[in-house]
Short mmCIF file of C-alpha atoms and ligand atoms in Angstrom, two decimals:
data_model
loop_
_atom_site.label_atom_id
_atom_site.label_comp_id
_atom_site.label_asym_id
_atom_site.label_seq_id
_atom_site.Cartn_x
_atom_site.Cartn_y
_atom_site.Cartn_z
CA MET A 1 117.17 -80.41 279.98
CA LYS A 2 118.57 -76.75 280.01
CA LYS A 3 116.42 -76.30 277.02
CA LEU A 4 113.21 -77.58 278.84
CA PHE A 5 113.45 -75.77 281.77
CA LYS A 6 115.00 -72.35 280.73
CA ASP A 7 112.31 -69.39 281.50
CA LYS A 8 110.02 -71.96 283.29
CA VAL A 9 108.79 -70.25 286.39
CA VAL A 10 108.82 -72.82 288.80
CA ILE A 11 107.28 -72.32 292.99
CA VAL A 12 109.36 -74.65 295.52
CA THR A 13 107.50 -74.66 298.84
CA GLY A 14 110.23 -75.37 301.99
CA ALA A 15 113.14 -74.06 299.62
CA SER A 16 114.93 -72.55 302.46
CA SER A 17 116.69 -76.09 303.72
CA GLY A 18 117.63 -79.38 302.73
CA ILE A 19 115.68 -80.83 299.30
CA GLY A 20 113.76 -77.85 298.62
CA GLU A 21 116.91 -75.45 298.60
CA ALA A 22 119.06 -77.80 296.17
CA ILE A 23 115.68 -78.04 294.35
CA ALA A 24 115.48 -74.51 293.70
CA ARG A 25 119.10 -74.17 292.83
CA GLU A 26 118.83 -76.83 290.47
CA PHE A 27 115.99 -75.18 288.37
CA ALA A 28 117.80 -72.17 288.53
CA LEU A 29 121.20 -73.71 287.14
CA ASN A 30 118.81 -74.84 284.58
CA GLY A 31 117.41 -71.21 283.61
CA SER A 32 114.25 -71.30 285.15
CA LYS A 33 112.86 -68.50 286.90
CA VAL A 34 112.64 -69.67 290.63
CA VAL A 35 110.09 -68.31 293.48
CA LEU A 36 111.59 -69.95 296.87
CA ALA A 37 108.91 -69.82 299.79
CA ALA A 38 109.29 -70.73 303.35
CA ARG A 39 109.38 -68.94 306.85
CA THR A 40 112.89 -68.37 307.60
CA GLU A 41 113.67 -65.12 305.33
CA SER A 42 117.31 -65.05 306.12
CA LYS A 43 117.96 -68.08 304.90
CA LEU A 44 115.60 -67.63 302.06
CA GLN A 45 117.34 -64.16 301.19
CA GLU A 46 121.14 -65.99 301.21
CA ILE A 47 120.23 -68.44 298.61
CA THR A 48 118.22 -66.21 296.44
CA ASN A 49 121.26 -63.52 296.44
CA GLU A 50 123.52 -66.67 295.53
CA ILE A 51 121.04 -67.65 292.63
CA THR A 52 120.75 -64.23 291.36
CA SER A 53 124.78 -63.11 291.60
CA THR A 54 125.64 -66.08 289.37
CA GLY A 55 123.12 -65.11 286.65
CA GLY A 56 119.83 -66.82 287.97
CA ASP A 57 116.51 -65.24 288.08
CA ALA A 58 114.85 -65.36 291.58
CA PHE A 59 112.95 -64.12 294.30
CA PHE A 60 111.50 -65.30 297.77
CA VAL A 61 108.12 -64.99 299.45
CA ARG A 62 107.71 -65.48 302.88
CA THR A 63 105.26 -68.19 303.62
CA ASP A 64 103.96 -70.28 305.80
CA VAL A 65 102.32 -72.85 303.71
CA SER A 66 99.60 -73.75 306.77
CA VAL A 67 98.44 -70.33 306.38
CA GLU A 68 95.99 -70.32 303.38
CA ALA A 69 96.26 -66.58 303.13
CA ASP A 70 100.46 -66.64 303.21
CA CYS A 71 99.86 -69.30 300.16
CA LYS A 72 97.30 -67.08 298.08
CA THR A 73 99.91 -64.01 298.46
CA LEU A 74 102.74 -66.34 297.12
CA ILE A 75 100.54 -67.45 293.99
CA GLY A 76 99.82 -63.66 293.56
CA LYS A 77 103.31 -62.44 293.83
CA THR A 78 104.45 -64.94 291.82
CA ILE A 79 102.05 -64.31 288.64
CA GLU A 80 102.42 -60.29 289.36
CA LYS A 81 106.20 -61.16 288.66
CA TYR A 82 106.19 -63.39 285.94
CA GLY A 83 102.67 -63.99 284.58
CA ARG A 84 102.47 -67.53 284.54
CA ILE A 85 103.44 -70.50 286.55
CA ASP A 86 104.91 -74.09 285.07
CA ILE A 87 105.96 -75.98 287.93
CA LEU A 88 104.63 -75.80 291.36
CA VAL A 89 107.32 -78.13 294.02
CA ASN A 90 105.14 -78.69 297.01
CA ASN A 91 108.19 -79.76 299.09
CA ALA A 92 107.73 -77.90 302.63
CA GLY A 93 107.56 -80.37 305.31
CA LEU A 94 107.63 -81.24 308.88
CA SER A 95 108.33 -84.92 310.55
CA MET A 96 107.74 -86.52 313.72
CA ARG A 97 109.13 -89.34 316.41
CA ALA A 98 106.79 -90.91 318.51
CA SER A 99 104.66 -93.64 319.67
CA PHE A 100 100.65 -92.91 319.04
CA LEU A 101 100.01 -94.08 322.47
CA ASP A 102 102.66 -91.63 323.88
CA VAL A 103 102.26 -88.46 321.37
CA ASP A 104 100.21 -85.25 321.69
CA VAL A 105 97.45 -85.29 319.10
CA LYS A 106 98.34 -81.52 318.67
CA VAL A 107 101.50 -82.87 316.85
CA LEU A 108 99.45 -84.80 314.66
CA HIS A 109 97.17 -81.56 313.50
CA GLN A 110 100.74 -79.75 312.90
CA LEU A 111 101.83 -82.13 310.58
CA MET A 112 98.74 -82.27 308.64
CA ASN A 113 98.69 -78.43 308.91
CA VAL A 114 102.03 -78.16 306.91
CA ASN A 115 102.43 -81.50 305.07
CA PHE A 116 99.14 -81.65 303.90
CA TRP A 117 97.06 -78.66 304.05
CA GLY A 118 100.17 -76.86 303.00
CA THR A 119 100.28 -78.97 299.89
CA VAL A 120 96.27 -77.86 299.56
CA TYR A 121 96.66 -74.42 299.88
CA CYS A 122 99.63 -73.57 297.33
CA THR A 123 97.85 -76.19 294.95
CA LYS A 124 94.57 -74.59 294.95
CA PHE A 125 95.60 -70.96 293.91
CA ALA A 126 98.38 -72.12 291.80
CA LEU A 127 96.12 -75.02 289.81
CA PRO A 128 94.24 -72.60 287.12
CA TYR A 129 97.74 -71.31 285.91
CA LEU A 130 99.49 -74.64 285.79
CA ILE A 131 96.12 -75.60 283.68
CA GLU A 132 96.97 -72.58 281.26
CA SER A 133 100.75 -73.55 281.08
CA LYS A 134 99.79 -77.56 281.10
CA GLY A 135 102.50 -77.76 283.61
CA SER A 136 103.77 -79.63 286.34
CA LEU A 137 102.61 -80.26 290.21
CA ILE A 138 104.82 -82.08 292.11
CA GLY A 139 104.66 -83.65 295.78
CA VAL A 140 107.48 -84.60 297.46
CA SER A 141 106.19 -87.27 299.67
CA SER A 142 108.04 -90.65 301.00
CA VAL A 143 108.08 -94.27 301.47
CA ALA A 144 105.93 -93.25 304.73
CA GLY A 145 103.10 -92.53 301.82
CA PHE A 146 103.23 -95.60 300.57
CA HIS A 147 103.01 -97.64 303.52
CA GLY A 148 102.91 -96.80 307.40
CA LEU A 149 106.21 -95.81 309.29
CA PRO A 150 106.11 -96.73 312.89
CA GLY A 151 106.65 -93.69 315.13
CA ARG A 152 105.39 -91.71 312.38
CA THR A 153 101.85 -91.72 312.38
CA GLY A 154 101.37 -87.93 311.47
CA TYR A 155 103.57 -88.08 309.03
CA SER A 156 102.45 -91.34 307.27
CA ALA A 157 99.14 -89.82 307.65
CA SER A 158 100.02 -86.53 306.02
CA LYS A 159 101.84 -88.37 303.14
CA PHE A 160 98.80 -90.68 302.36
CA ALA A 161 96.51 -87.50 302.34
CA ILE A 162 98.83 -86.26 299.56
CA HIS A 163 99.04 -88.99 297.71
CA GLY A 164 95.16 -89.22 297.58
CA PHE A 165 94.93 -85.67 297.03
CA LEU A 166 97.47 -85.15 293.87
CA GLU A 167 96.29 -88.79 292.89
CA THR A 168 92.42 -87.28 292.35
CA ILE A 169 93.54 -83.92 290.83
CA ARG A 170 95.71 -85.96 288.22
CA ILE A 171 92.40 -87.64 287.73
CA GLU A 172 90.40 -84.96 287.12
CA ASN A 173 92.67 -82.93 284.67
CA LEU A 174 93.51 -85.90 282.55
CA ARG A 175 91.99 -84.13 279.23
CA LYS A 176 93.77 -80.79 280.32
CA GLY A 177 97.53 -81.90 279.66
CA LEU A 178 98.62 -81.29 283.31
CA HIS A 179 101.48 -83.46 284.88
CA VAL A 180 101.17 -84.73 288.41
CA MET A 181 104.27 -86.50 289.86
CA ILE A 182 104.63 -87.57 293.41
CA ILE A 183 108.10 -88.01 294.10
CA ALA A 184 109.76 -90.37 297.09
CA PRO A 185 112.95 -89.69 298.15
CA GLY A 186 115.09 -91.81 300.49
CA PHE A 187 116.16 -90.98 304.08
CA THR A 188 118.19 -87.74 302.41
CA SER A 189 120.92 -85.72 304.67
CA THR A 190 118.81 -82.68 305.82
CA GLU A 191 117.30 -80.69 308.63
CA ILE A 192 114.62 -82.78 309.04
CA ARG A 193 115.19 -85.15 311.83
CA LYS A 194 116.35 -82.41 314.26
CA HIS A 195 113.39 -80.11 313.88
CA ALA A 196 111.20 -83.66 314.13
CA LEU A 197 108.35 -83.25 317.00
CA THR A 198 108.61 -85.69 319.56
CA ALA A 199 105.62 -86.79 321.73
CA ASN A 200 104.86 -83.09 323.35
CA GLY A 201 105.32 -81.82 320.41
CA ARG A 202 108.98 -80.43 321.08
CA GLU A 203 111.81 -80.52 318.44
CA GLN A 204 113.73 -83.88 318.56
CA GLY A 205 117.10 -81.52 318.14
CA GLU A 206 119.38 -84.73 316.98
CA SER A 207 119.36 -87.14 314.15
CA PRO A 208 119.14 -90.60 315.15
CA ARG A 209 120.56 -91.58 311.59
CA ASP A 210 124.06 -91.47 310.33
CA GLU A 211 123.52 -88.46 308.24
CA LYS A 212 126.68 -88.94 306.38
CA ARG A 213 125.58 -91.69 304.86
CA LEU A 214 122.40 -90.83 303.57
CA MET A 215 121.12 -89.69 299.94
CA SER A 216 121.88 -86.27 299.69
CA PRO A 217 119.69 -83.39 298.75
CA GLY A 218 121.50 -82.41 295.51
CA TYR A 219 121.05 -86.05 294.35
CA VAL A 220 117.08 -85.76 295.05
CA ALA A 221 117.04 -82.56 293.24
CA LYS A 222 118.11 -84.11 289.93
CA TRP A 223 115.32 -86.39 289.84
CA VAL A 224 112.88 -84.09 290.48
CA LEU A 225 113.88 -82.35 286.90
CA LYS A 226 114.27 -85.85 285.55
CA GLY A 227 111.00 -87.07 286.79
CA ILE A 228 109.37 -83.75 284.99
CA ARG A 229 111.03 -84.26 281.97
CA LYS A 230 110.13 -87.75 281.62
CA LYS A 231 106.75 -87.13 283.06
CA LYS A 232 106.87 -89.44 285.66
CA ARG A 233 103.67 -90.26 287.70
CA ASN A 234 105.59 -92.11 290.73
CA LYS A 235 109.35 -91.34 291.20
CA LEU A 236 110.74 -93.65 294.08
CA LEU A 237 114.65 -92.90 294.92
CA THR A 238 115.48 -96.14 296.56
CA TRP A 239 114.96 -99.90 296.49
CA ASP A 240 113.14 -99.85 299.97
CA GLY A 241 110.54 -98.04 298.33
CA ARG A 242 110.48 -99.56 294.96
CA PHE A 243 109.96 -102.82 297.26
CA THR A 244 107.18 -101.44 299.10
CA ALA A 245 105.13 -100.08 296.56
CA LEU A 246 105.73 -103.63 294.90
CA PHE A 247 104.99 -106.02 297.72
CA GLN A 248 102.87 -104.16 299.90
CA ARG A 249 99.82 -105.82 298.31
CA ILE A 250 101.24 -109.10 297.92
CA ILE A 251 102.97 -109.99 301.16
CA PRO A 252 102.13 -106.89 303.35
CA THR A 253 102.98 -108.77 306.95
CA VAL A 254 106.80 -108.69 305.73
CA VAL A 255 106.42 -105.41 304.70
CA ASP A 256 105.08 -104.18 308.13
CA TRP A 257 108.08 -106.40 309.55
CA ALA A 258 110.28 -105.03 307.71
CA TYR A 259 109.74 -101.49 308.50
CA TYR A 260 109.22 -102.59 312.40
CA LEU A 261 112.51 -104.03 312.30
CA GLU A 262 114.22 -100.81 310.40
CA MET A 263 112.69 -98.19 312.76
CA SER A 264 112.66 -100.30 316.04
CA LYS A 265 116.70 -100.67 315.40
CA GLU A 266 117.50 -96.53 315.67
CA PRO A 267 119.08 -95.39 318.69
CA LYS A 268 116.22 -94.41 321.61
CA SER A 269 113.79 -95.53 319.12
CA PRO A 270 109.70 -94.90 320.49
CA ILE A 271 108.62 -98.08 318.85
CA LYS A 272 109.50 -101.12 321.36
P1 NDP B 301 114.08 -79.34 306.31
O1 NDP B 301 113.89 -79.74 307.48
O2 NDP B 301 115.73 -79.56 305.61
O3 NDP B 301 113.62 -78.60 305.52
C1 NDP B 301 112.08 -78.51 305.55
C2 NDP B 301 111.79 -77.06 304.88
O4 NDP B 301 110.09 -76.88 305.23
C3 NDP B 301 112.58 -76.07 305.49
O5 NDP B 301 112.64 -74.84 304.33
C4 NDP B 301 111.33 -75.25 306.47
O6 NDP B 301 111.61 -73.65 305.72
C5 NDP B 301 110.35 -75.60 305.28
N1 NDP B 301 108.76 -75.82 306.67
C6 NDP B 301 108.53 -75.94 307.49
N2 NDP B 301 107.47 -75.95 307.83
C7 NDP B 301 106.99 -75.03 307.20
C8 NDP B 301 105.77 -74.16 306.95
N3 NDP B 301 104.91 -74.07 307.90
N4 NDP B 301 105.72 -73.04 306.10
C9 NDP B 301 106.59 -73.29 304.96
N5 NDP B 301 107.51 -74.09 305.03
C10 NDP B 301 108.00 -74.82 305.81
O7 NDP B 301 113.53 -80.98 305.62
P2 NDP B 301 113.71 -82.13 304.44
O8 NDP B 301 114.21 -81.05 303.40
O9 NDP B 301 114.11 -83.22 304.30
O10 NDP B 301 112.40 -82.21 303.77
C11 NDP B 301 111.31 -81.86 302.56
C12 NDP B 301 110.64 -82.58 302.44
O11 NDP B 301 111.18 -83.59 301.64
C13 NDP B 301 109.28 -82.79 302.98
O12 NDP B 301 108.02 -82.94 302.38
C14 NDP B 301 109.57 -84.40 304.02
O13 NDP B 301 108.83 -84.80 304.04
C15 NDP B 301 110.21 -84.99 302.00
N6 NDP B 301 111.35 -86.13 302.30
C16 NDP B 301 112.43 -85.88 303.01
C17 NDP B 301 113.04 -87.31 303.58
C18 NDP B 301 114.67 -87.15 304.56
O14 NDP B 301 115.17 -87.92 304.71
N7 NDP B 301 114.91 -85.62 304.41
C19 NDP B 301 113.05 -88.14 303.07
C20 NDP B 301 111.57 -88.11 302.66
C21 NDP B 301 111.08 -87.31 302.11
P3 NDP B 301 111.02 -72.76 307.41
O15 NDP B 301 111.70 -73.61 308.51
O16 NDP B 301 112.13 -71.45 306.73
O17 NDP B 301 109.66 -72.65 307.05
#
């Protein structure tokens, strides 16, 4: 693995926390040159310092992925410093928790702006370099990108949109050696549920899940690298996810009920 990723230039969005932070650290451990992007400079600085103080090569660019100009700057600064891009991991993301009946549509706009448009902007500016290096374009998705997740209309919509977008890019570039992978972790212990937006757009502030029992970000990160090594197309990290992908076309109503029952039993669920 180390040989494959050594000196590869990797951009990770949403690298200030959770899965993105773990992915950035994992690439650095494998000898890659890592560019960390997110909005919280203090966290990016801290993680970058830790990577470089242990012999890694990394820098950060403060980036709000929902702002096209920020994504252009991120790619520009990467090229300025390293001259190439081998891997772009579109990981920055935001979730929600509210029924569509109650939610303010501005919440859906916000989710699309970060999850979907953030992926589009970063990919737009990085794609020529990824094609040049015959590199990998990655989308960190979710089972919500394969089947509608109740209480998460905007989240599911943004992940479905990412799937359509990345799948099309894969096909457009079939002859160019570009690798495109969608990876879907299961529930992972991160800040995502605390920052999830509620019906009025305010952060939820707490997690309705027992975070100690969830997947670790480090586990997800290892699978991102393994998936790239094996040039995977889709990587679903849970049996629930694989079950969904396999059965949603054969017994979709069973999958609907499984999702309904799972999400409605959460404490204070907006799904009744
Ligand atoms: P975290 O909340 O821990 O991390 C989210 C990251 O996204 C942070 O680094 C945050 O940084 C960044 N981010 C949010 N908004 C923006 C923005 N506008 N511009 C740039 N960066 C932004 O959550 P996770 O690590 O869990 O989430 C990472 C990805 O994993 C998401 O795409 C999520 O959908 C996906 N996922 C997560 C699962 C889970 O259970 N945790 C399950 C399945 C998929 P900052 O605030 O500094 O900008």
